[in-house]
mmCIF file of C-alpha atoms and ligand atoms in Angstrom:
data_model
loop_
_atom_site.group_PDB
_atom_site.id
_atom_site.type_symbol
_atom_site.label_atom_id
_atom_site.label_comp_id
_atom_site.label_asym_id
_atom_site.label_seq_id
_atom_site.Cartn_x
_atom_site.Cartn_y
_atom_site.Cartn_z
ATOM 1 C CA MET A 70 -213.307 -80.513 6.325
ATOM 2 C CA LYS A 71 -209.407 -80.696 5.442
ATOM 3 C CA ILE A 72 -207.862 -83.529 5.288
ATOM 4 C CA GLY A 73 -202.996 -84.376 5.416
ATOM 5 C CA ILE A 74 -202.190 -87.724 4.824
ATOM 6 C CA LEU A 75 -198.858 -88.673 5.438
ATOM 7 C CA CYS A 76 -198.078 -92.814 4.233
ATOM 8 C CA TYR A 77 -195.816 -94.608 2.157
ATOM 9 C CA PRO A 78 -196.716 -94.721 -1.344
ATOM 10 C CA THR A 79 -195.779 -98.110 -1.856
ATOM 11 C CA TYR A 80 -198.185 -101.744 -2.675
ATOM 12 C CA GLY A 81 -197.791 -102.111 0.926
ATOM 13 C CA GLY A 82 -200.896 -102.519 2.266
ATOM 14 C CA SER A 83 -200.473 -98.564 4.766
ATOM 15 C CA GLY A 84 -199.901 -97.054 1.721
ATOM 16 C CA ILE A 85 -203.464 -98.249 0.350
ATOM 17 C CA VAL A 86 -205.454 -98.064 2.390
ATOM 18 C CA ALA A 87 -204.812 -94.761 2.899
ATOM 19 C CA THR A 88 -204.522 -94.322 -0.071
ATOM 20 C CA GLU A 89 -208.371 -95.539 -1.030
ATOM 21 C CA LEU A 90 -209.644 -93.521 1.998
ATOM 22 C CA GLY A 91 -208.004 -90.217 0.788
ATOM 23 C CA MET A 92 -209.733 -91.214 -2.389
ATOM 24 C CA SER A 93 -213.570 -91.750 -1.169
ATOM 25 C CA LEU A 94 -213.507 -89.467 0.655
ATOM 26 C CA ALA A 95 -212.413 -87.021 -1.616
ATOM 27 C CA LYS A 96 -214.922 -87.871 -3.805
ATOM 28 C CA LYS A 97 -217.685 -87.831 -0.770
ATOM 29 C CA GLY A 98 -216.329 -83.109 -1.254
ATOM 30 C CA TYR A 99 -213.588 -83.235 1.620
ATOM 31 C CA GLU A 100 -210.348 -81.695 0.486
ATOM 32 C CA VAL A 101 -207.686 -84.689 0.538
ATOM 33 C CA HIS A 102 -203.282 -84.150 0.491
ATOM 34 C CA PHE A 103 -201.441 -86.675 0.556
ATOM 35 C CA ILE A 104 -197.947 -85.848 1.286
ATOM 36 C CA SER A 105 -195.237 -88.621 0.469
ATOM 37 C CA ASN A 106 -191.656 -89.723 -1.258
ATOM 38 C CA ASN A 107 -194.079 -90.459 -4.478
ATOM 39 C CA LEU A 108 -196.905 -89.863 -5.525
ATOM 40 C CA PRO A 109 -198.953 -93.200 -4.062
ATOM 41 C CA ALA A 110 -198.865 -96.425 -6.506
ATOM 42 C CA ARG A 111 -203.386 -96.376 -6.359
ATOM 43 C CA LEU A 112 -203.776 -92.263 -6.335
ATOM 44 C CA ASP A 113 -206.576 -90.904 -8.427
ATOM 45 C CA ILE A 114 -204.627 -87.603 -8.566
ATOM 46 C CA THR A 115 -207.997 -85.945 -11.503
ATOM 47 C CA ASN A 116 -210.828 -85.476 -8.754
ATOM 48 C CA PRO A 117 -210.025 -82.114 -7.692
ATOM 49 C CA ASN A 118 -210.105 -82.647 -4.342
ATOM 50 C CA ILE A 119 -207.219 -84.444 -4.024
ATOM 51 C CA PHE A 120 -203.710 -82.650 -4.164
ATOM 52 C CA PHE A 121 -199.990 -84.262 -3.784
ATOM 53 C CA HIS A 122 -197.214 -82.536 -2.902
ATOM 54 C CA LYS A 123 -194.147 -84.572 -2.571
ATOM 55 C CA VAL A 124 -191.336 -84.034 0.198
ATOM 56 C CA ASN A 125 -188.149 -83.708 -1.469
ATOM 57 C CA VAL A 126 -184.702 -83.992 0.053
ATOM 58 C CA GLN A 127 -182.208 -81.984 -0.569
ATOM 59 C CA THR A 128 -179.353 -83.747 -0.700
ATOM 60 C CA TYR A 129 -175.705 -82.640 0.332
ATOM 61 C CA PRO A 130 -172.401 -84.265 0.539
ATOM 62 C CA LEU A 131 -172.221 -83.719 4.030
ATOM 63 C CA PHE A 132 -175.276 -86.251 4.114
ATOM 64 C CA GLN A 133 -173.560 -89.865 4.645
ATOM 65 C CA TYR A 134 -178.213 -90.181 4.911
ATOM 66 C CA GLN A 135 -181.069 -88.445 3.502
ATOM 67 C CA PRO A 136 -182.761 -86.426 6.517
ATOM 68 C CA TYR A 137 -186.451 -87.976 5.144
ATOM 69 C CA ASP A 138 -187.792 -86.985 8.801
ATOM 70 C CA ILE A 139 -186.662 -83.317 8.545
ATOM 71 C CA ALA A 140 -187.865 -82.563 5.169
ATOM 72 C CA LEU A 141 -191.014 -84.111 5.825
ATOM 73 C CA SER A 142 -192.251 -82.787 9.002
ATOM 74 C CA SER A 143 -191.111 -79.242 7.249
ATOM 75 C CA MET A 144 -193.548 -80.597 4.460
ATOM 76 C CA ILE A 145 -196.575 -81.530 6.697
ATOM 77 C CA TYR A 146 -195.484 -77.482 8.680
ATOM 78 C CA ARG A 147 -195.774 -75.693 5.252
ATOM 79 C CA VAL A 148 -199.414 -77.843 3.955
ATOM 80 C CA VAL A 149 -200.421 -77.408 6.946
ATOM 81 C CA ASN A 150 -200.060 -73.486 7.309
ATOM 82 C CA LEU A 151 -200.499 -73.037 2.836
ATOM 83 C CA TYR A 152 -203.717 -75.260 2.829
ATOM 84 C CA LYS A 153 -204.901 -74.591 5.495
ATOM 85 C CA LEU A 154 -205.800 -78.064 6.635
ATOM 86 C CA ASP A 155 -208.013 -79.053 9.873
ATOM 87 C CA ILE A 156 -206.009 -82.500 10.325
ATOM 88 C CA LEU A 157 -203.583 -84.722 9.998
ATOM 89 C CA HIS A 158 -203.159 -88.830 8.690
ATOM 90 C CA ALA A 159 -200.826 -90.480 10.048
ATOM 91 C CA HIS A 160 -200.550 -94.039 8.396
ATOM 92 C CA TYR A 161 -197.620 -95.887 10.328
ATOM 93 C CA ALA A 162 -196.233 -94.435 13.200
ATOM 94 C CA ILE A 163 -191.913 -94.484 10.855
ATOM 95 C CA PRO A 164 -191.833 -91.860 10.577
ATOM 96 C CA TYR A 165 -194.801 -90.653 9.981
ATOM 97 C CA ALA A 166 -196.315 -89.733 13.023
ATOM 98 C CA TYR A 167 -192.555 -88.540 14.356
ATOM 99 C CA ALA A 168 -192.410 -86.460 11.896
ATOM 100 C CA ALA A 169 -195.926 -84.753 11.964
ATOM 101 C CA PHE A 170 -195.450 -84.099 15.606
ATOM 102 C CA THR A 171 -192.021 -82.565 14.258
ATOM 103 C CA ALA A 172 -194.562 -79.972 12.209
ATOM 104 C CA LYS A 173 -197.216 -80.082 14.923
ATOM 105 C CA GLN A 174 -194.194 -78.450 17.527
ATOM 106 C CA MET A 175 -193.120 -75.715 14.467
ATOM 107 C CA LEU A 176 -196.902 -74.602 14.606
ATOM 108 C CA LYS A 177 -197.323 -74.244 18.203
ATOM 109 C CA GLU A 178 -193.860 -71.796 17.939
ATOM 110 C CA GLU A 179 -196.569 -69.374 16.073
ATOM 111 C CA GLY A 180 -199.785 -69.475 18.379
ATOM 112 C CA LYS A 181 -200.518 -72.404 15.833
ATOM 113 C CA ASP A 182 -201.907 -76.642 16.022
ATOM 114 C CA ILE A 183 -203.311 -79.069 14.770
ATOM 115 C CA PRO A 184 -204.981 -82.717 15.853
ATOM 116 C CA LEU A 185 -203.207 -85.771 15.098
ATOM 117 C CA VAL A 186 -204.405 -88.646 13.783
ATOM 118 C CA THR A 187 -201.669 -92.540 13.609
ATOM 119 C CA THR A 188 -203.762 -95.441 12.296
ATOM 120 C CA LEU A 189 -201.677 -98.630 13.744
ATOM 121 C CA HIS A 190 -201.135 -101.166 10.939
ATOM 122 C CA GLY A 191 -198.949 -103.209 11.863
ATOM 123 C CA THR A 192 -194.858 -103.467 11.446
ATOM 124 C CA ASP A 193 -194.524 -100.233 12.731
ATOM 125 C CA ILE A 194 -195.706 -102.031 16.192
ATOM 126 C CA THR A 195 -194.685 -105.706 16.260
ATOM 127 C CA LEU A 196 -191.361 -105.230 13.896
ATOM 128 C CA VAL A 197 -189.468 -102.538 13.287
ATOM 129 C CA GLY A 198 -191.332 -100.532 15.916
ATOM 130 C CA GLN A 199 -189.761 -102.833 18.175
ATOM 131 C CA HIS A 200 -186.187 -102.674 17.490
ATOM 132 C CA PRO A 201 -183.799 -100.094 20.075
ATOM 133 C CA SER A 202 -183.224 -97.582 17.600
ATOM 134 C CA TYR A 203 -187.117 -96.584 17.068
ATOM 135 C CA ARG A 204 -188.400 -98.032 20.213
ATOM 136 C CA HIS A 205 -189.275 -94.779 22.225
ATOM 137 C CA ALA A 206 -189.476 -92.111 19.284
ATOM 138 C CA VAL A 207 -192.401 -94.774 17.708
ATOM 139 C CA GLU A 208 -193.368 -94.762 21.610
ATOM 140 C CA PHE A 209 -193.346 -91.397 22.317
ATOM 141 C CA SER A 210 -194.788 -90.128 18.821
ATOM 142 C CA ILE A 211 -197.290 -92.352 19.142
ATOM 143 C CA ASN A 212 -198.364 -91.102 23.167
ATOM 144 C CA GLN A 213 -198.421 -87.258 21.134
ATOM 145 C CA SER A 214 -201.592 -88.777 19.098
ATOM 146 C CA ASP A 215 -204.603 -86.894 19.247
ATOM 147 C CA THR A 216 -206.537 -90.037 18.405
ATOM 148 C CA ILE A 217 -204.902 -93.685 17.825
ATOM 149 C CA THR A 218 -206.414 -96.364 15.062
ATOM 150 C CA SER A 219 -205.535 -99.739 14.476
ATOM 151 C CA VAL A 220 -206.097 -101.664 11.888
ATOM 152 C CA SER A 221 -207.729 -104.381 14.283
ATOM 153 C CA GLU A 222 -208.460 -106.270 17.678
ATOM 154 C CA SER A 223 -205.464 -108.276 17.298
ATOM 155 C CA LEU A 224 -203.086 -105.011 16.624
ATOM 156 C CA LYS A 225 -204.055 -102.520 19.386
ATOM 157 C CA LYS A 226 -203.652 -105.954 21.527
ATOM 158 C CA ASP A 227 -199.664 -105.676 20.447
ATOM 159 C CA THR A 228 -199.604 -102.567 20.869
ATOM 160 C CA LEU A 229 -200.694 -102.308 24.933
ATOM 161 C CA LYS A 230 -198.796 -105.173 25.767
ATOM 162 C CA LEU A 231 -195.497 -104.155 23.648
ATOM 163 C CA PHE A 232 -195.648 -100.493 24.525
ATOM 164 C CA SER A 233 -196.829 -97.931 27.680
ATOM 165 C CA ILE A 234 -199.415 -96.379 25.868
ATOM 166 C CA LYS A 235 -201.222 -93.775 27.616
ATOM 167 C CA LYS A 236 -204.661 -92.991 25.301
ATOM 168 C CA GLU A 237 -207.506 -95.327 23.801
ATOM 169 C CA ILE A 238 -206.978 -97.182 21.099
ATOM 170 C CA LYS A 239 -209.377 -97.428 18.072
ATOM 171 C CA VAL A 240 -210.237 -100.285 15.898
ATOM 172 C CA ILE A 241 -211.002 -99.303 12.205
ATOM 173 C CA THR A 242 -210.535 -102.030 10.703
ATOM 174 C CA ASN A 243 -209.073 -102.375 7.273
ATOM 175 C CA PHE A 244 -212.660 -101.439 3.976
ATOM 176 C CA ILE A 245 -212.686 -102.573 0.525
ATOM 177 C CA ASP A 246 -215.437 -101.407 -1.917
ATOM 178 C CA ASN A 247 -217.105 -104.652 -3.966
ATOM 179 C CA SER A 248 -218.379 -102.355 -6.367
ATOM 180 C CA GLU A 249 -214.840 -102.420 -7.741
ATOM 181 C CA PHE A 250 -215.415 -106.383 -8.187
ATOM 182 C CA ASP A 251 -216.827 -107.290 -11.435
ATOM 183 C CA TYR A 252 -217.261 -110.767 -12.939
ATOM 184 C CA ASN A 253 -217.580 -110.155 -16.667
ATOM 185 C CA ASN A 254 -214.842 -111.809 -18.819
ATOM 186 C CA THR A 255 -213.860 -114.083 -16.326
ATOM 187 C CA ALA A 256 -214.168 -116.998 -18.030
ATOM 188 C CA CYS A 257 -211.950 -116.483 -20.750
ATOM 189 C CA GLN A 258 -208.816 -115.023 -19.028
ATOM 190 C CA ARG A 259 -208.628 -117.782 -16.648
ATOM 191 C CA MET A 260 -207.413 -119.801 -20.149
ATOM 192 C CA GLN A 261 -204.996 -116.874 -20.065
ATOM 193 C CA PHE A 262 -203.574 -119.378 -16.766
ATOM 194 C CA ALA A 263 -205.047 -122.233 -16.627
ATOM 195 C CA SER A 264 -206.575 -125.771 -18.882
ATOM 196 C CA ASP A 265 -209.912 -126.206 -17.471
ATOM 197 C CA ASP A 266 -209.480 -129.024 -15.746
ATOM 198 C CA GLU A 267 -207.194 -127.013 -13.745
ATOM 199 C CA LYS A 268 -206.843 -125.062 -10.411
ATOM 200 C CA ILE A 269 -205.476 -121.846 -9.539
ATOM 201 C CA LEU A 270 -203.618 -121.591 -6.510
ATOM 202 C CA ILE A 271 -202.869 -117.522 -6.245
ATOM 203 C CA HIS A 272 -200.731 -115.475 -3.275
ATOM 204 C CA VAL A 273 -200.098 -111.446 -3.160
ATOM 205 C CA SER A 274 -197.594 -110.183 -1.310
ATOM 206 C CA ASN A 275 -194.581 -108.164 -1.072
ATOM 207 C CA LEU A 276 -192.220 -111.027 -0.756
ATOM 208 C CA ARG A 277 -190.860 -110.229 3.085
ATOM 209 C CA PRO A 278 -189.656 -112.631 5.009
ATOM 210 C CA VAL A 279 -193.002 -112.306 7.304
ATOM 211 C CA LYS A 280 -195.243 -113.242 4.187
ATOM 212 C CA ARG A 281 -192.905 -116.925 4.392
ATOM 213 C CA ILE A 282 -192.405 -117.468 0.440
ATOM 214 C CA GLU A 283 -191.301 -121.023 1.151
ATOM 215 C CA ASP A 284 -194.662 -121.802 3.063
ATOM 216 C CA VAL A 285 -196.346 -120.764 -0.274
ATOM 217 C CA LEU A 286 -194.610 -123.357 -2.390
ATOM 218 C CA GLU A 287 -194.137 -125.901 -0.138
ATOM 219 C CA ILE A 288 -197.930 -126.073 0.008
ATOM 220 C CA PHE A 289 -197.728 -126.054 -3.489
ATOM 221 C CA ARG A 290 -195.776 -128.672 -4.220
ATOM 222 C CA ASN A 291 -198.063 -130.970 -1.932
ATOM 223 C CA VAL A 292 -201.108 -129.467 -3.322
ATOM 224 C CA GLN A 293 -200.662 -130.059 -7.255
ATOM 225 C CA LYS A 294 -199.372 -133.782 -6.685
ATOM 226 C CA LYS A 295 -203.021 -134.728 -5.570
ATOM 227 C CA ILE A 296 -205.030 -132.077 -7.834
ATOM 228 C CA LYS A 297 -203.773 -130.717 -11.195
ATOM 229 C CA THR A 298 -202.731 -127.174 -9.638
ATOM 230 C CA MET A 299 -201.122 -124.175 -10.844
ATOM 231 C CA LEU A 300 -199.475 -121.458 -9.225
ATOM 232 C CA ILE A 301 -200.047 -117.369 -9.924
ATOM 233 C CA ILE A 302 -197.169 -115.436 -6.747
ATOM 234 C CA ILE A 303 -197.933 -111.814 -7.673
ATOM 235 C CA GLY A 304 -195.851 -108.774 -6.062
ATOM 236 C CA GLU A 305 -191.773 -108.290 -5.675
ATOM 237 C CA GLY A 306 -189.469 -108.285 -3.029
ATOM 238 C CA PRO A 307 -186.820 -108.971 -0.893
ATOM 239 C CA ASP A 308 -187.920 -113.295 -0.763
ATOM 240 C CA MET A 309 -188.064 -113.216 -5.187
ATOM 241 C CA GLU A 310 -184.596 -115.037 -5.098
ATOM 242 C CA LYS A 311 -186.071 -117.723 -2.958
ATOM 243 C CA ILE A 312 -188.960 -119.047 -5.923
ATOM 244 C CA ASN A 313 -185.910 -118.564 -8.392
ATOM 245 C CA GLY A 314 -183.940 -121.681 -5.261
ATOM 246 C CA PHE A 315 -187.126 -123.561 -5.077
ATOM 247 C CA LEU A 316 -187.487 -123.619 -9.212
ATOM 248 C CA GLU A 317 -183.692 -124.475 -9.279
ATOM 249 C CA GLU A 318 -184.823 -127.692 -7.269
ATOM 250 C CA ASN A 319 -187.763 -128.470 -8.681
ATOM 251 C CA PRO A 320 -187.648 -128.010 -12.394
ATOM 252 C CA GLU A 321 -190.866 -130.052 -13.240
ATOM 253 C CA LEU A 322 -192.393 -127.367 -11.938
ATOM 254 C CA ILE A 323 -191.184 -124.390 -13.328
ATOM 255 C CA GLY A 324 -194.292 -123.863 -16.335
ATOM 256 C CA LYS A 325 -196.799 -124.040 -13.782
ATOM 257 C CA ILE A 326 -195.352 -121.944 -11.242
ATOM 258 C CA ARG A 327 -196.612 -117.728 -12.638
ATOM 259 C CA LEU A 328 -194.332 -115.441 -11.084
ATOM 260 C CA LEU A 329 -196.570 -111.527 -12.607
ATOM 261 C CA GLY A 330 -194.764 -109.500 -10.198
ATOM 262 C CA LYS A 331 -196.461 -105.741 -10.378
ATOM 263 C CA VAL A 332 -199.716 -106.374 -11.534
ATOM 264 C CA ASN A 333 -202.636 -103.608 -12.215
ATOM 265 C CA ASP A 334 -205.490 -105.996 -13.038
ATOM 266 C CA LEU A 335 -204.982 -107.225 -9.416
ATOM 267 C CA TYR A 336 -208.777 -107.446 -9.301
ATOM 268 C CA LYS A 337 -209.416 -109.398 -12.619
ATOM 269 C CA ILE A 338 -206.345 -111.922 -11.831
ATOM 270 C CA LEU A 339 -207.777 -112.975 -7.890
ATOM 271 C CA GLN A 340 -211.397 -113.050 -9.243
ATOM 272 C CA LEU A 341 -210.208 -116.400 -11.547
ATOM 273 C CA SER A 342 -207.952 -118.166 -8.849
ATOM 274 C CA ASP A 343 -209.793 -120.707 -6.898
ATOM 275 C CA VAL A 344 -207.942 -119.933 -3.169
ATOM 276 C CA PHE A 345 -205.662 -117.435 -1.773
ATOM 277 C CA LEU A 346 -202.767 -118.957 0.505
ATOM 278 C CA LEU A 347 -201.388 -116.337 3.067
ATOM 279 C CA PRO A 348 -198.990 -118.343 5.932
ATOM 280 C CA SER A 349 -197.541 -115.126 6.962
ATOM 281 C CA GLU A 350 -195.542 -115.286 10.829
ATOM 282 C CA GLN A 351 -197.486 -112.076 11.622
ATOM 283 C CA GLU A 352 -200.180 -110.570 10.089
ATOM 284 C CA SER A 353 -202.120 -107.517 11.824
ATOM 285 C CA PHE A 354 -205.160 -107.849 9.554
ATOM 286 C CA GLY A 355 -203.748 -109.313 5.703
ATOM 287 C CA LEU A 356 -206.436 -107.056 3.077
ATOM 288 C CA ALA A 357 -204.883 -109.337 0.730
ATOM 289 C CA ALA A 358 -207.190 -111.849 2.276
ATOM 290 C CA LEU A 359 -210.334 -110.022 2.401
ATOM 291 C CA GLU A 360 -208.880 -108.317 -1.415
ATOM 292 C CA ALA A 361 -209.260 -112.001 -2.363
ATOM 293 C CA MET A 362 -212.183 -112.594 -0.225
ATOM 294 C CA ALA A 363 -214.285 -109.665 -1.922
ATOM 295 C CA ALA A 364 -212.867 -111.575 -5.127
ATOM 296 C CA SER A 365 -215.114 -115.044 -4.087
ATOM 297 C CA THR A 366 -211.907 -116.353 -3.576
ATOM 298 C CA PRO A 367 -211.310 -118.314 -0.392
ATOM 299 C CA VAL A 368 -208.281 -117.766 2.393
ATOM 300 C CA ILE A 369 -205.895 -120.982 3.139
ATOM 301 C CA SER A 370 -203.502 -119.157 5.844
ATOM 302 C CA SER A 371 -202.052 -118.873 8.822
ATOM 303 C CA ASN A 372 -204.075 -117.751 12.132
ATOM 304 C CA ALA A 373 -201.614 -114.910 12.694
ATOM 305 C CA GLY A 374 -201.407 -111.310 14.306
ATOM 306 C CA GLY A 375 -205.236 -110.288 13.173
ATOM 307 C CA ILE A 376 -205.828 -113.131 10.296
ATOM 308 C CA PRO A 377 -208.422 -114.726 12.191
ATOM 309 C CA GLU A 378 -210.577 -111.532 12.625
ATOM 310 C CA VAL A 379 -210.687 -111.768 9.540
ATOM 311 C CA ASN A 380 -211.451 -116.051 7.812
ATOM 312 C CA ILE A 381 -213.117 -117.683 9.224
ATOM 313 C CA GLN A 382 -212.475 -121.165 9.929
ATOM 314 C CA GLY A 383 -214.835 -123.246 7.912
ATOM 315 C CA GLU A 384 -216.719 -120.806 6.517
ATOM 316 C CA THR A 385 -214.860 -118.186 4.075
ATOM 317 C CA GLY A 386 -211.349 -120.724 3.994
ATOM 318 C CA TYR A 387 -208.931 -122.290 6.789
ATOM 319 C CA LEU A 388 -206.778 -121.186 9.212
ATOM 320 C CA ALA A 389 -203.180 -123.393 9.963
ATOM 321 C CA GLU A 390 -200.535 -122.554 13.342
ATOM 322 C CA ILE A 391 -198.052 -120.976 11.569
ATOM 323 C CA GLY A 392 -195.606 -123.077 9.792
ATOM 324 C CA ASN A 393 -198.092 -125.559 9.841
ATOM 325 C CA VAL A 394 -197.882 -126.283 5.790
ATOM 326 C CA GLU A 395 -198.830 -129.573 6.279
ATOM 327 C CA ALA A 396 -202.162 -128.690 7.528
ATOM 328 C CA MET A 397 -202.355 -125.799 4.977
ATOM 329 C CA SER A 398 -202.056 -128.649 2.344
ATOM 330 C CA ASN A 399 -204.767 -130.438 3.369
ATOM 331 C CA TYR A 400 -206.774 -127.717 3.393
ATOM 332 C CA CYS A 401 -206.094 -127.415 0.259
ATOM 333 C CA ILE A 402 -206.329 -130.539 -1.030
ATOM 334 C CA LYS A 403 -210.010 -130.865 0.676
ATOM 335 C CA LEU A 404 -210.799 -127.906 -0.706
ATOM 336 C CA LEU A 405 -210.479 -127.878 -3.601
ATOM 337 C CA SER A 406 -211.183 -131.501 -4.185
ATOM 338 C CA ASN A 407 -215.207 -131.154 -3.190
ATOM 339 C CA GLU A 408 -216.340 -128.310 -5.432
ATOM 340 C CA GLU A 409 -219.728 -128.038 -3.278
ATOM 341 C CA LEU A 410 -217.385 -127.918 -1.310
ATOM 342 C CA LEU A 411 -215.441 -125.069 -2.100
ATOM 343 C CA LEU A 412 -218.055 -122.520 -4.536
ATOM 344 C CA LYS A 413 -220.035 -122.450 -0.975
ATOM 345 C CA MET A 414 -216.566 -121.676 0.772
ATOM 346 C CA LYS A 415 -216.355 -118.623 -2.304
ATOM 347 C CA ARG A 416 -220.188 -117.657 -1.582
ATOM 348 C CA ASN A 417 -219.350 -117.405 1.904
ATOM 349 C CA ALA A 418 -215.868 -114.783 1.201
ATOM 350 C CA LYS A 419 -217.935 -112.838 -1.094
ATOM 351 C CA GLU A 420 -220.587 -112.354 2.160
ATOM 352 C CA GLN A 421 -218.128 -112.115 4.954
ATOM 353 C CA ALA A 422 -216.825 -109.026 2.493
ATOM 354 C CA LEU A 423 -219.290 -107.151 2.190
ATOM 355 C CA LYS A 424 -218.886 -107.047 6.235
ATOM 356 C CA PHE A 425 -215.797 -105.134 5.673
ATOM 357 C CA ASP A 426 -217.374 -102.920 2.779
ATOM 358 C CA LEU A 427 -216.138 -99.413 2.291
ATOM 359 C CA LYS A 428 -219.798 -97.945 2.797
ATOM 360 C CA ASN A 429 -219.579 -99.572 6.805
ATOM 361 C CA ILE A 430 -216.214 -98.523 7.869
ATOM 362 C CA LEU A 431 -215.720 -95.095 5.688
ATOM 363 C CA PRO A 432 -218.451 -93.032 8.032
ATOM 364 C CA LEU A 433 -216.477 -94.715 11.371
ATOM 365 C CA TYR A 434 -213.534 -92.872 9.944
ATOM 366 C CA GLU A 435 -215.536 -89.492 8.935
ATOM 367 C CA GLU A 436 -217.388 -89.934 13.112
ATOM 368 C CA MET A 437 -213.733 -90.437 13.947
ATOM 369 C CA TYR A 438 -212.070 -87.069 12.372
ATOM 370 C CA ALA A 439 -215.415 -85.030 13.535
ATOM 371 C CA GLU A 440 -215.162 -86.735 17.599
ATOM 372 C CA THR A 441 -210.761 -85.482 17.160
ATOM 373 C CA LEU A 442 -211.755 -82.103 15.805
ATOM 374 C CA LYS A 443 -214.834 -81.609 18.962
ATOM 375 C CA SER A 444 -211.962 -82.895 21.626
ATOM 376 C CA PHE A 445 -209.352 -80.814 20.102
ATOM 377 C CA VAL A 446 -211.454 -77.795 20.025
ATOM 378 C CA ARG A 447 -212.504 -78.253 23.916
ATOM 379 C CA SER A 448 -209.225 -78.984 24.293
HETATM 380 O O1 LIG B 93 -198.455 -107.351 4.964
HETATM 381 C C1 LIG B 93 -196.483 -105.600 4.501
HETATM 382 O O2 LIG B 93 -195.733 -105.806 4.610
HETATM 383 C C2 LIG B 93 -197.668 -104.748 4.157
HETATM 384 C C3 LIG B 93 -198.343 -104.056 5.505
HETATM 385 C C4 LIG B 93 -197.947 -101.675 5.447
HETATM 386 O O3 LIG B 93 -197.919 -102.043 6.387
HETATM 387 O O4 LIG B 93 -198.396 -101.480 4.540
HETATM 388 O O5 LIG B 93 -199.766 -103.820 6.193
HETATM 389 C C5 LIG B 93 -199.981 -103.971 7.275
HETATM 390 O O6 LIG B 93 -201.467 -102.910 7.279
HETATM 391 C C6 LIG B 93 -201.884 -104.059 6.353
HETATM 392 C C7 LIG B 93 -203.223 -102.442 5.843
HETATM 393 O O7 LIG B 93 -203.112 -102.384 7.747
HETATM 394 C C8 LIG B 93 -202.397 -105.020 6.658
HETATM 395 O O8 LIG B 93 -204.038 -105.522 5.945
HETATM 396 C C9 LIG B 93 -200.921 -105.730 7.108
HETATM 397 O O9 LIG B 93 -201.640 -107.080 8.197
HETATM 398 C C10 LIG B 93 -200.553 -105.757 8.187
HETATM 399 N N1 LIG B 93 -199.052 -106.718 7.644
HETATM 400 C C11 LIG B 93 -198.797 -106.872 8.386
HETATM 401 O O10 LIG B 93 -198.763 -107.158 10.040
HETATM 402 C C12 LIG B 93 -197.348 -107.901 8.141
#
């Protein structure tokens, strides 16, 4: 089967899921064509079954805004024709499902067609998709998809509440390849960040306002008053300034917070951490929490969106209402001050991550492709 994957190339969750999915399919022998404006961050282009098609946006003095969506739909149309793709898989409604619909219309003019799967990832539904500038186009392109998938039950519920969707939405959760976590050398690498008697809190995100970095910082401030702790923050984004502002107001914490930006060896750093913090305002699934659990790191989070489907209260970590920094700080202190509890939760976190293993989720995507193709041929 030849699959066209349309996705954001950046470090965000939707791009990561799309890339990991495509690479796993390619390893199984599928021919996978990525179409995006840049090479996806984690894409291993050395696999002969993987192709990358860069969308070039031709600039022109008359354009105030560069027409990416037009260039994208033209590229989808060309790749489908040139490489005889069997199915298109759009990750994120804007602009991918929308541009794929336009490409399908171009193909229909020539008596051809291709089935379209759209995977909803979160803020395309709950945030940006709600804006009047995009709402109708988002609803339209979701309804024009042959198959719709969502990454959690919670996102499915939100989509049905916020839009008028005429088709069934199939839930296929985020996944993780547990075989990528290797436990060698974590002790020696840990020394680079913390002393033996110090605990490590970690937060990984694109530092958008929905991630509530101010809560992460406040939790850390409360915890380190009771327990010797340091905080690692991984990622870059618009709320970086809030961290700098916090450090200006709390100069005594400067040496205790390490800002690592974007890193290549994320999994290694997660493995040497003690607790992952995810106090998000919105989170359709929380891939970052799953990555932490796969590294045997328990999660203290908000109960936003799909997080409770991944982080189980009192088992793999703790959850509190969005913004309840006090509760999250207390949970953190409780966990870090009880070695036995911490060890148990680390084990539980890993067990939970195994349920979302690639081995279990990849077949669901394969079945979904097969069913989509079957009903497309019939219709
Ligand atoms: O969380 C982000 O800011 C990135 C975002 C994206 O759209 O790329 O991630 C979303 O998709 C991920 C993969 O399906 C989910 O695990 C994240 O929970 C979801 N983020 C939000 O809903 C805020």
